[in-house]
Coordinates of C-alpha atoms and ligand atoms in Angstrom, one line a residue:
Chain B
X214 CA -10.5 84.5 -35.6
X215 CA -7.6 82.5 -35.3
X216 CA -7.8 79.0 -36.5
X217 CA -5.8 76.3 -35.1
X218 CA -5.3 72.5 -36.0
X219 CA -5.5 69.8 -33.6
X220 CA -4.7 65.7 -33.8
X221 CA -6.8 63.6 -32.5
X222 CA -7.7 60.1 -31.7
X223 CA -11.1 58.9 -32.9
X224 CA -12.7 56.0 -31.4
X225 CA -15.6 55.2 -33.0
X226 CA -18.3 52.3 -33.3
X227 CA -18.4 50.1 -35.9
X228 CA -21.3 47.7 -36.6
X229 CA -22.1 46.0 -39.7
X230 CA -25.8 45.6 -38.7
X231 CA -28.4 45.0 -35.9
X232 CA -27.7 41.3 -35.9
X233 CA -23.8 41.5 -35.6
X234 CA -22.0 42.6 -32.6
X235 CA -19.7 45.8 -33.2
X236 CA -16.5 46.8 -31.7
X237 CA -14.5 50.0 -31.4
X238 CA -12.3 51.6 -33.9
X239 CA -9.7 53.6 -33.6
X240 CA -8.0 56.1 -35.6
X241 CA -5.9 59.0 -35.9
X242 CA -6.3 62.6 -37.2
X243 CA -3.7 64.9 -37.7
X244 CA -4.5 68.5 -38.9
X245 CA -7.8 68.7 -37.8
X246 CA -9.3 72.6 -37.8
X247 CA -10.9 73.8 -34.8
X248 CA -13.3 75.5 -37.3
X249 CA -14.5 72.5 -38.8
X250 CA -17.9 71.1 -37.7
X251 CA -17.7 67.7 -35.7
X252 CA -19.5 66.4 -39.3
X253 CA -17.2 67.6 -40.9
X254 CA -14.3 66.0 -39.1
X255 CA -16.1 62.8 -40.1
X256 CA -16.1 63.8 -43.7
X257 CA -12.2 64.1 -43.5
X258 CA -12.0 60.8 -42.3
X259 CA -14.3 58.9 -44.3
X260 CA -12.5 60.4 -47.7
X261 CA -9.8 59.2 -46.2
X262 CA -10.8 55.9 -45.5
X263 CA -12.3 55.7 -48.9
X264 CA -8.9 56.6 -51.0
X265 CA -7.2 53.8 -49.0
X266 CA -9.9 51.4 -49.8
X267 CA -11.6 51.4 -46.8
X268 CA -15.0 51.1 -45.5
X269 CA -16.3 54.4 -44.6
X270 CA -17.7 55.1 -40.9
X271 CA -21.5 55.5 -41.9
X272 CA -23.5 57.9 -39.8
X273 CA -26.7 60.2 -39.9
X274 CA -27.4 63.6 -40.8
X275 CA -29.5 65.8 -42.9
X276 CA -29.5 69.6 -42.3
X277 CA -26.5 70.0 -40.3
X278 CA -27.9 73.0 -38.9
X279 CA -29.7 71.5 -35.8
X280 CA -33.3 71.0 -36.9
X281 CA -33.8 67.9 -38.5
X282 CA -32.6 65.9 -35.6
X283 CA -30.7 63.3 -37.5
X284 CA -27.1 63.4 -36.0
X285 CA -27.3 61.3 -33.1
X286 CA -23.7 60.4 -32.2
X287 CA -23.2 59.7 -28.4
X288 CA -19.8 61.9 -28.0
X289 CA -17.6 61.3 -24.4
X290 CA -20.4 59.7 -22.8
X291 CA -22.7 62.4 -23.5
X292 CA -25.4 62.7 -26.5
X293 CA -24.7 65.4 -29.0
X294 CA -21.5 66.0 -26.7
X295 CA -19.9 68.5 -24.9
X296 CA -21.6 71.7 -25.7
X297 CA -25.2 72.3 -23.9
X298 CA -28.2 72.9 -25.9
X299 CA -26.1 72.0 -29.4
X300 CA -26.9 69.6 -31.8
X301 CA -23.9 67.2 -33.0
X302 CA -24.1 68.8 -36.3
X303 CA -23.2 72.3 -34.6
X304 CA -20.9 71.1 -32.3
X305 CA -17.4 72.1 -33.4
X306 CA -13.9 71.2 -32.9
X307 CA -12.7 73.8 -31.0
X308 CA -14.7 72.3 -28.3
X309 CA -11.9 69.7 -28.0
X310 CA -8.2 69.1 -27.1
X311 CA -5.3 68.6 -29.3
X312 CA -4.5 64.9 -28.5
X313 CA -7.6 64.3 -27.2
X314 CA -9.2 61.0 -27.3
X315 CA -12.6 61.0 -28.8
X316 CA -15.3 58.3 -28.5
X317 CA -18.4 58.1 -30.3
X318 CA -21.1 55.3 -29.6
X319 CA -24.5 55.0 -31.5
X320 CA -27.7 55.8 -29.2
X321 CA -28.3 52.8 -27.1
X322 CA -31.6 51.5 -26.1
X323 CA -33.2 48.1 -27.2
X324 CA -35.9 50.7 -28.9
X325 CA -33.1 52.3 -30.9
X326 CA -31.5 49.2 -32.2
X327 CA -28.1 49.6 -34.3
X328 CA -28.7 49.7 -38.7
X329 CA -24.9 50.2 -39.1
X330 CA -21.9 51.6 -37.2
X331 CA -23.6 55.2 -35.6
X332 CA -26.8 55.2 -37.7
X333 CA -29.8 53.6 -35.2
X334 CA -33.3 52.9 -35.8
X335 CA -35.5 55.8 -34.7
X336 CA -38.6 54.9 -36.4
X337 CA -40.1 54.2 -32.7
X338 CA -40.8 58.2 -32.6
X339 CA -42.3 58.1 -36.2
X340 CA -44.7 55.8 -35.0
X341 CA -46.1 57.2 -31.4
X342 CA -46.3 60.5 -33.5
X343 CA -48.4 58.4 -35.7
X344 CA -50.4 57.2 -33.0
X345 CA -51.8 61.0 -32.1
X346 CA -49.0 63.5 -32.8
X347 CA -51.4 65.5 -34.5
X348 CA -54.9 67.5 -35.2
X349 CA -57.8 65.9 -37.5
X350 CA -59.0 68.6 -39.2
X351 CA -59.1 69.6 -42.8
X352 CA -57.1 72.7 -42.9
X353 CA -59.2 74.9 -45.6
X354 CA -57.3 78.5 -45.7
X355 CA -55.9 80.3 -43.2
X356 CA -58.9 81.5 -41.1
X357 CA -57.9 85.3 -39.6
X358 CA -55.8 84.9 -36.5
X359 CA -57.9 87.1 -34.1
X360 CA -60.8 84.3 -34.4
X361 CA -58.8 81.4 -32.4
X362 CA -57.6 83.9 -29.6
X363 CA -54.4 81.7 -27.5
X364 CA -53.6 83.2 -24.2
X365 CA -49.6 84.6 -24.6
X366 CA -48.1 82.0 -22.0
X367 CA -49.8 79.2 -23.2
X368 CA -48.7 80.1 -26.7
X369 CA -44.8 80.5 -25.5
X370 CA -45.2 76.8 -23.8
X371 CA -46.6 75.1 -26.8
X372 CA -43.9 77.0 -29.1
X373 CA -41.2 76.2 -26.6
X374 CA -42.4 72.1 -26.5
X375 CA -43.0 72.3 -30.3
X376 CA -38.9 73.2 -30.5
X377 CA -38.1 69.4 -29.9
X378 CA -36.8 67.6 -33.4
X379 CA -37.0 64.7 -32.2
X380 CA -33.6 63.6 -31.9
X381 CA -33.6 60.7 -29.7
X382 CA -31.1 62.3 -27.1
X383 CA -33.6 62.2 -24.5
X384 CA -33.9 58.5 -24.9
X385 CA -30.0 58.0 -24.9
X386 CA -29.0 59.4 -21.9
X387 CA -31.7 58.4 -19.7
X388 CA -30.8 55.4 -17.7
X389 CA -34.4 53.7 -18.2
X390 CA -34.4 54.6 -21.7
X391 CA -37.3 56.4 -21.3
X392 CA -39.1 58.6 -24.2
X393 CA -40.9 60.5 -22.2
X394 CA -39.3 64.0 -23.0
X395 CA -40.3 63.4 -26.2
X396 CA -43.8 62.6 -26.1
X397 CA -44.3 65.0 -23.2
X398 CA -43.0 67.9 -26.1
X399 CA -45.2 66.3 -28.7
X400 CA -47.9 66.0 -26.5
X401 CA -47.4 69.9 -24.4
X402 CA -47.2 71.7 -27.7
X403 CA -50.8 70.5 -29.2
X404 CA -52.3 70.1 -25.3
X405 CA -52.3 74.2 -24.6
X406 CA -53.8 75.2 -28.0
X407 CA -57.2 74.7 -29.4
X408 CA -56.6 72.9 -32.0
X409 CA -55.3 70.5 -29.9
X410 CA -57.8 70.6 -27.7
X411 CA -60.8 68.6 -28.9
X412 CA -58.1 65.5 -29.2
X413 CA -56.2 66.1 -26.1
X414 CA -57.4 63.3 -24.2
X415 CA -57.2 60.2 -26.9
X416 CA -54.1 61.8 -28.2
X417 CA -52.2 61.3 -24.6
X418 CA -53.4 57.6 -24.1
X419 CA -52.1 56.5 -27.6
X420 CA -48.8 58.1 -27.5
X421 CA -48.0 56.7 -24.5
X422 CA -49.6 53.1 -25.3
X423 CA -47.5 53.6 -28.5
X424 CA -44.1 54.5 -27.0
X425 CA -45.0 51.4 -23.8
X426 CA -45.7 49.2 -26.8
X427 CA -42.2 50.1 -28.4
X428 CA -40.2 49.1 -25.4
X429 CA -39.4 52.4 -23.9
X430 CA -38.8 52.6 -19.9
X431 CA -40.6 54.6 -17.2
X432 CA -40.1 57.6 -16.1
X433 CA -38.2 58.3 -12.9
X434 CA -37.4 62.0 -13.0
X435 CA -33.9 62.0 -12.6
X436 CA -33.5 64.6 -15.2
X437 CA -30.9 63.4 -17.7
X438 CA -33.0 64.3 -20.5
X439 CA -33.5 67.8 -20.5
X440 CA -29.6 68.5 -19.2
X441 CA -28.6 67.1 -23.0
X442 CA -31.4 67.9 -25.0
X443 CA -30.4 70.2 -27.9
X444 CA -33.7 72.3 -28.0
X445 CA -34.1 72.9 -24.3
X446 CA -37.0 70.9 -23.5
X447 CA -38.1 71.1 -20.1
X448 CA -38.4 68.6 -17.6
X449 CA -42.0 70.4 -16.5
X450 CA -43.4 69.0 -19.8
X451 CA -42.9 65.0 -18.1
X452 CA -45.0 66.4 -15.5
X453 CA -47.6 67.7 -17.3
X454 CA -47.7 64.8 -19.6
X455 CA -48.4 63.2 -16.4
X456 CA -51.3 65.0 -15.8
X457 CA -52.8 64.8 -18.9
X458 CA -52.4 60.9 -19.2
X459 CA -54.0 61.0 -15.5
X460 CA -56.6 63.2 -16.1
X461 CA -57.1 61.4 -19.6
X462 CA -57.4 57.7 -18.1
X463 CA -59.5 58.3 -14.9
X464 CA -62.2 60.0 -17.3
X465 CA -62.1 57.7 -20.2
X466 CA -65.2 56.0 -21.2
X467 CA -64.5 52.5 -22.0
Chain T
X426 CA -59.5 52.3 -21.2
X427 CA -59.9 50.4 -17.9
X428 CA -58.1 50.7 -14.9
X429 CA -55.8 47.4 -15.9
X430 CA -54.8 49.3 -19.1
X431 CA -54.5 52.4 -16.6
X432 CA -52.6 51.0 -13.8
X433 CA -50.1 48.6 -16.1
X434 CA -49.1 51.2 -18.5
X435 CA -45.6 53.2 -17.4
X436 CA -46.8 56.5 -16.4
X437 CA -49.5 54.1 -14.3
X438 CA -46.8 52.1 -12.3
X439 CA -44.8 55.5 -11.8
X440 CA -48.2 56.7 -10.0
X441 CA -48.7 53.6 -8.2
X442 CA -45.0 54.5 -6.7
X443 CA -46.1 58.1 -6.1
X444 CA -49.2 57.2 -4.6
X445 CA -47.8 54.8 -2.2
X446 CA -44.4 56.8 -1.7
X447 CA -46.6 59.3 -0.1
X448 CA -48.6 57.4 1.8
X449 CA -45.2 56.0 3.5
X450 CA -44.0 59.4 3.8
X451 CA -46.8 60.3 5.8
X452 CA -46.4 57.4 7.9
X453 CA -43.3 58.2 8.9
X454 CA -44.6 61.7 10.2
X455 CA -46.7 59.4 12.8
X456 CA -44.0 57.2 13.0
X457 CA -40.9 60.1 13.9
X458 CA -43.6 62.0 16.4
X459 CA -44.6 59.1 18.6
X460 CA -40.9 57.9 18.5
X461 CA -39.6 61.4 19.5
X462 CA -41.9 60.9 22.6
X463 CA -38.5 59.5 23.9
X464 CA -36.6 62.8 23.9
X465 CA -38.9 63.7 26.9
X466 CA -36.4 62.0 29.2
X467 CA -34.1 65.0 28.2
X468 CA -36.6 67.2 30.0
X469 CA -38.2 65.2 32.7
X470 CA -35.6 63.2 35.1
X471 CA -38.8 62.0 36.4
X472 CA -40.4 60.3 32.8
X473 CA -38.2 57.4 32.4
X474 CA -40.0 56.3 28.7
X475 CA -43.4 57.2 30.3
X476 CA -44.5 59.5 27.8
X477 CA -43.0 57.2 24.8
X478 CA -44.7 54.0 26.4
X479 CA -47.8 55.7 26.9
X480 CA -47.9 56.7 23.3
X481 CA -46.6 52.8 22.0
X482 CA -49.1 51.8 24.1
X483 CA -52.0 54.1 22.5
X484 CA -50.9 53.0 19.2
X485 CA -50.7 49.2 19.8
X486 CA -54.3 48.9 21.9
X487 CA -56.4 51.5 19.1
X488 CA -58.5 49.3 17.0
X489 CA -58.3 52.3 14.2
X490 CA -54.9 52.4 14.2
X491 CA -54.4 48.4 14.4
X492 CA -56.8 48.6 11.4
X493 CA -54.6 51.6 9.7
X494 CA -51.6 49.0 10.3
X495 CA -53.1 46.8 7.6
X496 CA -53.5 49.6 5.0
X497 CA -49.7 50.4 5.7
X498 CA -48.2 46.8 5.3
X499 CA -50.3 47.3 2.0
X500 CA -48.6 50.4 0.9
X501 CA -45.2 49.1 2.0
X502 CA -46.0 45.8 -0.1
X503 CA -47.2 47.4 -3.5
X504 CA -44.4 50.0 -3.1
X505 CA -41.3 47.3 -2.5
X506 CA -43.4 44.8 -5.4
X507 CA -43.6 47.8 -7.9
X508 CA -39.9 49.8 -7.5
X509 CA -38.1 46.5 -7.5
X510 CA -40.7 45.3 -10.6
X511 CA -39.9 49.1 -12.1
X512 CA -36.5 48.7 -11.3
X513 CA -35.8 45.8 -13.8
X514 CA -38.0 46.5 -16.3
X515 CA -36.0 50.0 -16.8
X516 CA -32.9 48.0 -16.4
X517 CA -33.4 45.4 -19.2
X518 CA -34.8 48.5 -21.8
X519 CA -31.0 49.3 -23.0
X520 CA -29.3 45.4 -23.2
X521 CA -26.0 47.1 -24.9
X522 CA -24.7 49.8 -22.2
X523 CA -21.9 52.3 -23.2
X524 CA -18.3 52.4 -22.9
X525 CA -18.4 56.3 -21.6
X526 CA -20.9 56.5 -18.7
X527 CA -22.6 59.9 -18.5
X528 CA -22.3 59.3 -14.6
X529 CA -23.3 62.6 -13.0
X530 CA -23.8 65.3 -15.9
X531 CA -27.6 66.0 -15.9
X532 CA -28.6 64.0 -13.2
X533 CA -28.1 63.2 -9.1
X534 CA -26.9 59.7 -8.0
X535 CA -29.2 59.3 -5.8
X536 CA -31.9 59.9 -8.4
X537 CA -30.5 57.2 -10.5
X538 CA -29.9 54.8 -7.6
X539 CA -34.2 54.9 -6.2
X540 CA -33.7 50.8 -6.5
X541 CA -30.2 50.1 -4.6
X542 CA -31.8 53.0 -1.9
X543 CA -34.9 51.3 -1.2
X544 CA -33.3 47.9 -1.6
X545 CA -31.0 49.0 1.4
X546 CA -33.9 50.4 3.2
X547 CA -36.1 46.9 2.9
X548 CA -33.5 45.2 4.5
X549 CA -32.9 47.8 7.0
X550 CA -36.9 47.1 7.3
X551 CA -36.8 43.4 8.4
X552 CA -34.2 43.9 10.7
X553 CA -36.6 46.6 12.2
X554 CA -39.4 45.0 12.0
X555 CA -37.1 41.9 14.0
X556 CA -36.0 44.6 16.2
X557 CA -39.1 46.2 17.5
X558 CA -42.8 45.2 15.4
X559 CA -42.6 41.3 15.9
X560 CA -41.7 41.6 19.3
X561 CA -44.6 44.1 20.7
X562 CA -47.0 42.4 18.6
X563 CA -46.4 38.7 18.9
X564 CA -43.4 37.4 20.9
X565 CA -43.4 39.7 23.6
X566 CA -39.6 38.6 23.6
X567 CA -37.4 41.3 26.1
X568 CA -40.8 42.6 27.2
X569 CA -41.5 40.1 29.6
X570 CA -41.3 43.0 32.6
X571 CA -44.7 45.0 32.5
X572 CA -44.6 48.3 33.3
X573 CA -46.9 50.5 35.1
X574 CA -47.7 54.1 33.1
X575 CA -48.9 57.3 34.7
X576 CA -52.1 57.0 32.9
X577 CA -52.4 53.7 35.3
X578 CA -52.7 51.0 32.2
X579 CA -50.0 48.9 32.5
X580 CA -48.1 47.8 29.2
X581 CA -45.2 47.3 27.7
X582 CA -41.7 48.7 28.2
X583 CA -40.8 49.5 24.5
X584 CA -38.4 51.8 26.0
X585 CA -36.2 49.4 27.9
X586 CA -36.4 47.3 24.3
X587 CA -35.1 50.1 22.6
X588 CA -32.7 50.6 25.0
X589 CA -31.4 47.0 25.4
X590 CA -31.7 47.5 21.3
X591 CA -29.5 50.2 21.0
X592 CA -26.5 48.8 23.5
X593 CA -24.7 47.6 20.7
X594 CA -22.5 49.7 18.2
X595 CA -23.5 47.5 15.3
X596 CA -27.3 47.7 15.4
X597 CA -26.8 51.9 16.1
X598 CA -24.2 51.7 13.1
X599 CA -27.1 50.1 10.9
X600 CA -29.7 52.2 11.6
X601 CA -27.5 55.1 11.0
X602 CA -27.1 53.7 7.6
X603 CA -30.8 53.0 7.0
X604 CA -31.6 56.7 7.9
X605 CA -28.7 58.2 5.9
X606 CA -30.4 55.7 3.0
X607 CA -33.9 57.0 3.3
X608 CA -32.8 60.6 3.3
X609 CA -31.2 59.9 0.1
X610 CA -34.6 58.3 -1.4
X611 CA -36.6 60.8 0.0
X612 CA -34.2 63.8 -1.1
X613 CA -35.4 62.5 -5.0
X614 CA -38.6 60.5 -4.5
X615 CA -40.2 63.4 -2.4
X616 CA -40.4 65.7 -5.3
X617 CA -40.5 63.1 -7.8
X618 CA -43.8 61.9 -6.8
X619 CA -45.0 65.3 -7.2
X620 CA -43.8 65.5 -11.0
X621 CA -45.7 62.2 -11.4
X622 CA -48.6 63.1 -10.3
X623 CA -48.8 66.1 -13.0
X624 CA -47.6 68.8 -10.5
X625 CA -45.7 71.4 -13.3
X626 CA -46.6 74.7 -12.3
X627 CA -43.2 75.7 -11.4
X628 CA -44.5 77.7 -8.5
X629 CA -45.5 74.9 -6.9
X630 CA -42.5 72.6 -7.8
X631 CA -39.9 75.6 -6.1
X632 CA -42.1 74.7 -2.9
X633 CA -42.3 71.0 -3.4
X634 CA -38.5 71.1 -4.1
X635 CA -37.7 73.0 -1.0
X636 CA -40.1 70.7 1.0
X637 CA -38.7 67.8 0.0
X638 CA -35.2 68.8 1.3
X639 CA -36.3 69.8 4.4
X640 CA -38.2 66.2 5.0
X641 CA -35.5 64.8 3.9
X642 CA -33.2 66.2 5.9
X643 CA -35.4 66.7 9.4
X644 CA -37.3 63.2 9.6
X645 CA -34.2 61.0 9.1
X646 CA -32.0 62.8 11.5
X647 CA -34.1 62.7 14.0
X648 CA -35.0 59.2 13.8
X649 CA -30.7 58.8 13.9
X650 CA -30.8 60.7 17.1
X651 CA -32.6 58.2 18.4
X652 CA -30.2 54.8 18.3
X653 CA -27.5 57.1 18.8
X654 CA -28.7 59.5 21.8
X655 CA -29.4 55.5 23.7
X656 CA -26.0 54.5 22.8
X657 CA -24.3 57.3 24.3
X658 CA -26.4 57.5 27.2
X659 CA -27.8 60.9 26.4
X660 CA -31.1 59.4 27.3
X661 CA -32.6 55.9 28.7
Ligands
HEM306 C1 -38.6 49.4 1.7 C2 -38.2 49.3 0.5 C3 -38.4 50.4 -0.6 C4 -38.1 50.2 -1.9 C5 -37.6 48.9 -2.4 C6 -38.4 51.4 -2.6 C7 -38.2 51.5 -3.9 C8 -38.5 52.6 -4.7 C9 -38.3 52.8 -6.1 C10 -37.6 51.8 -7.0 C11 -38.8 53.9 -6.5 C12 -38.9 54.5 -7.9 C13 -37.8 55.3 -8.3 C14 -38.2 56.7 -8.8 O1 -39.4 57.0 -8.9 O2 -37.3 57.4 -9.0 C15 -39.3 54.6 -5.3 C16 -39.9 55.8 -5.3 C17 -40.4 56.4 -4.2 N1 -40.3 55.9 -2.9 FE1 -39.5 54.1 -2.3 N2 -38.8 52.3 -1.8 C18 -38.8 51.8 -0.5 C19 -39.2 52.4 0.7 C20 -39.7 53.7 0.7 C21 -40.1 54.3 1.9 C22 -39.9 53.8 3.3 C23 -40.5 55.5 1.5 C24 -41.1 56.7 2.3 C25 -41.3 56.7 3.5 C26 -40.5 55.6 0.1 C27 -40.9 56.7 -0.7 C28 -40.8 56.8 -2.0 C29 -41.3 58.0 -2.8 C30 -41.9 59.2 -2.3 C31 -41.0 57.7 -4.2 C32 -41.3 58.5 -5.4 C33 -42.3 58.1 -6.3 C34 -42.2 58.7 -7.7 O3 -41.1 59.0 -8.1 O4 -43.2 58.9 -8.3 N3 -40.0 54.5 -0.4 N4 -39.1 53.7 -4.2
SF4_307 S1 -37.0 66.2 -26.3 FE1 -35.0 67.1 -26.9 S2 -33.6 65.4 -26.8 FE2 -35.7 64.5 -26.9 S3 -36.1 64.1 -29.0 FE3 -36.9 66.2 -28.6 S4 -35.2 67.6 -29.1 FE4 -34.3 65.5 -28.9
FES308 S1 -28.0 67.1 -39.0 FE1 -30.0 68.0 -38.8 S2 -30.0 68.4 -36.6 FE2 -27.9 67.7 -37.0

């Protein structure tokens, strides 16, 4: 494959922490290679910046190979950027221009609040997972397979929800800053198994208590979410998140 | 969990929308059939409004229906309280916006505008309500002239009212722009309130999606036919 080299201009968000205010950036990048990751491109940068004594740009990331969900950089007004269904970490630069402006902003939401320049809080989803992400049952060893019989399409659904890595994209490009494609995932991939089952009902109220309690918005369905999640969740799950929470509260005891 | 807990939390208030989005929704089925009563002058030289005034008048003298009035100022009530409520509280979840809007990738404007839609729509409402509701209910203002139906009750003339109404190019030009609004919030809200209520099978949503367009599309033109078909004298 041929590679090429590019310049660029970066603008990018700096913050020194959630109490300060921030303000844009700029710099410029000569002999950038359209093979490099967009990651890397901020490696090149920051040792840069570092050899001239400067303050390097800090960001997230773990992996970089799209299943930790760390690397939340808002690129071009869209989160993860340009590609579809691509994490920032396997986003590359052959996705971009030579001369090309580039802007990167931090997720923004009150929930996600700034820790330094792109690096936001996203402890929020640690907690509603924490509030009934899960199954309480001592897992003893692996019982045979055949004994816990899961219809095929219910299977594919839960495997399909159980994709999301909790990024926080969702929440970044929905204009209420709504988590709901998150906990609709969390909550869709234990809802259609049985051992997610015997929980299902408690599990739905206190995720969504949780994520209320953490200053997330409503729903509205305009569908922002799912267009730049990385994993593909669908916008279905919202619905049947709905349902759940419905079905859950109307038949509650107390 | 009580039905405080239920009613207050998000997904609540987004049913509370659904709930009463449909209600209006079928309203407005009631609402665009007795109104359409008016396109009978098309057919009949002889009906002059009769059929329209007979049906005004069935509405306004049914003690059901006067009853189902209250129930519908209700739903209007809760739904304008809760979207503009809704509306603010999403707004004031992200206090630092961005410098790059994502504007249309991923979603519809209209989807992401539910709050400036309905807000054009409530004030299309009092003006409407001005228009037509306060006057054959109360003030009897540009009704003073009974008239005498076919059915031999005599009532009165809500088609002259409209008529005299619709004279003037800015009241058509407003109604116009209500309808053109409420398509718009229909075109998102009808499905949406689907999705809220926990409607995923996809089957279903491919029908509620196809629905919803044609509702949108059908009820608010032909309530736009109806300023404009008095205003250039196709009827009345
Ligand atoms: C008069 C003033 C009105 C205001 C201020 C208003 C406002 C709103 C708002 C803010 C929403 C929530 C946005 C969303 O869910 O995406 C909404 C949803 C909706 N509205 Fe209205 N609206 C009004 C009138 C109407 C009328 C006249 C109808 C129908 C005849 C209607 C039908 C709906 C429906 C079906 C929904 C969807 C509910 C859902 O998404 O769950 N609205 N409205
Ligand atoms: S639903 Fe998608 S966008 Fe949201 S946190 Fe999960 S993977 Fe990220
Ligand atoms: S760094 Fe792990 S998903 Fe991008």
């Amino acid at each position: 494959m041929e590679q090429k080299s590019i310049s660029l201009k970066l603008k990018v968000w700096k913050q020194k922490n959630s109490q300060t205010k921030g303000s844009f950036e700029t710099h410029s990048m000569n002999d950038v290679s359209t093979e490099m990751s967009f990651l890397e491109m901020f490696d090149v940068l920051n040792e840069k910046l570092i050899q001239e004594g400067k303050e390097p740009i800090a960001f997230d990331h773990d992996c970089r190979e799209g299943i930790c969900g760390m690397c939340s950089m808002y690129i071009n007004g869209r989160p993860h950027g340009p590609w579809h269904e691509t994490t920032t970490c396997q986003l590359h630069m052959r996705a971009f221009n030579n001369g090309e402006t580039i802007v990167v902003e931090p997720w923004r939401a009150n929930a996600f609040p700034v820790i330094k320049d792109l690096i936001v809080d996203r402890t929020p989803f640690d907690r509603i997972i924490q509030a009934g992400g899960f199954i309480s049952v001592n897992t003893g060893n692996a019982v045979d397979a055949n004994s816990l019989p899961v219809e095929k399409s219910k299977a594919d659904a839960s495997f399909a929800a159980a994709a999301c890595i909790g990024c926080g994209a969702c929440v970044a490009a929905c204009k209420n800053s709504s988590a709901m494609l998150f906990v609709s995932a969390k909550v869709t991939h234990l809802a259609l198994i049985p051992q997610g089952d015997p929980e299902r009902k408690t599990r739905a109220l206190d995720m969504v208590a949780q994520m209320d309690k953490e200053g997330f918005g409503a729903c509205t369905n305009t569908g922002a979410c799912e267009a730049v999640c990385p994993k593909g969740i669908s916008l279905e799950n919202i619905a049947r998140l709905n349902k759940e929470y419905l079905l859950a509260g109307l038949t509650s005891e107390l | 969990m009580n039905w405080s807990q239920l009613l207050r939390s998000s997904i609540g208030k987004k049913i509370v929308m659904s709930i009463t989005g449909l209600f209006l929704v079928s309203f407005l089925v009631v609402h665009v059939g007795v109104n359409a009563c008016i396109f009978n002058d098309l057919f009949d030289t002889n009906d002059n409004g009769d059929m329209f005034n007979r049906a005004a008048d069935f509405m306004g003298s049914t003690v059901v229906i006067r009853i189902m009035e209250i129930g519908l100022f209700l739903g209007f009530i809760i739904h304008i309280y809760q979207g503009l409520a809704l509306e603010l509280q999403n707004r004031s979840k992200r206090k630092k916006g961005y410098d790059v809007q994502m504007g249309n990738r991923g979603s519809k404007w209209y989807s992401r505008s539910m709050g400036l839609l309905g807000t054009i729509l409530l004030l299309f409402l009092i003006l409407h309500w001005w228009h037509f509701w306060i006057p054959s209910r109360f003030t009897h203002s540009g009704l003073e002239v009974p008239v005498l139906l076919s059915n031999g009750r005599i009532s009165h003339d809500m088609f002259l009212l409209m008529k005299v109404t619709f004279s003037e190019w800015w009241i058509v030009l407003v109604y116009v722009t209500g309808c053109i609004s409420l398509a718009y919030h229909l075109l998102h809200g009808f499905e949406s309130a689907f999705r809220t209520l926990g409607l995923h099978n996809s089957r279903y949503l491919v029908m509620v999606h196809k629905l919803g367009i044609g509702f949108s599309i059908i009820v608010p033109l032909i309530f736009a036919l109806m300023p404009v078909s008095f205003k250039m004298g196709w009827i009345g």
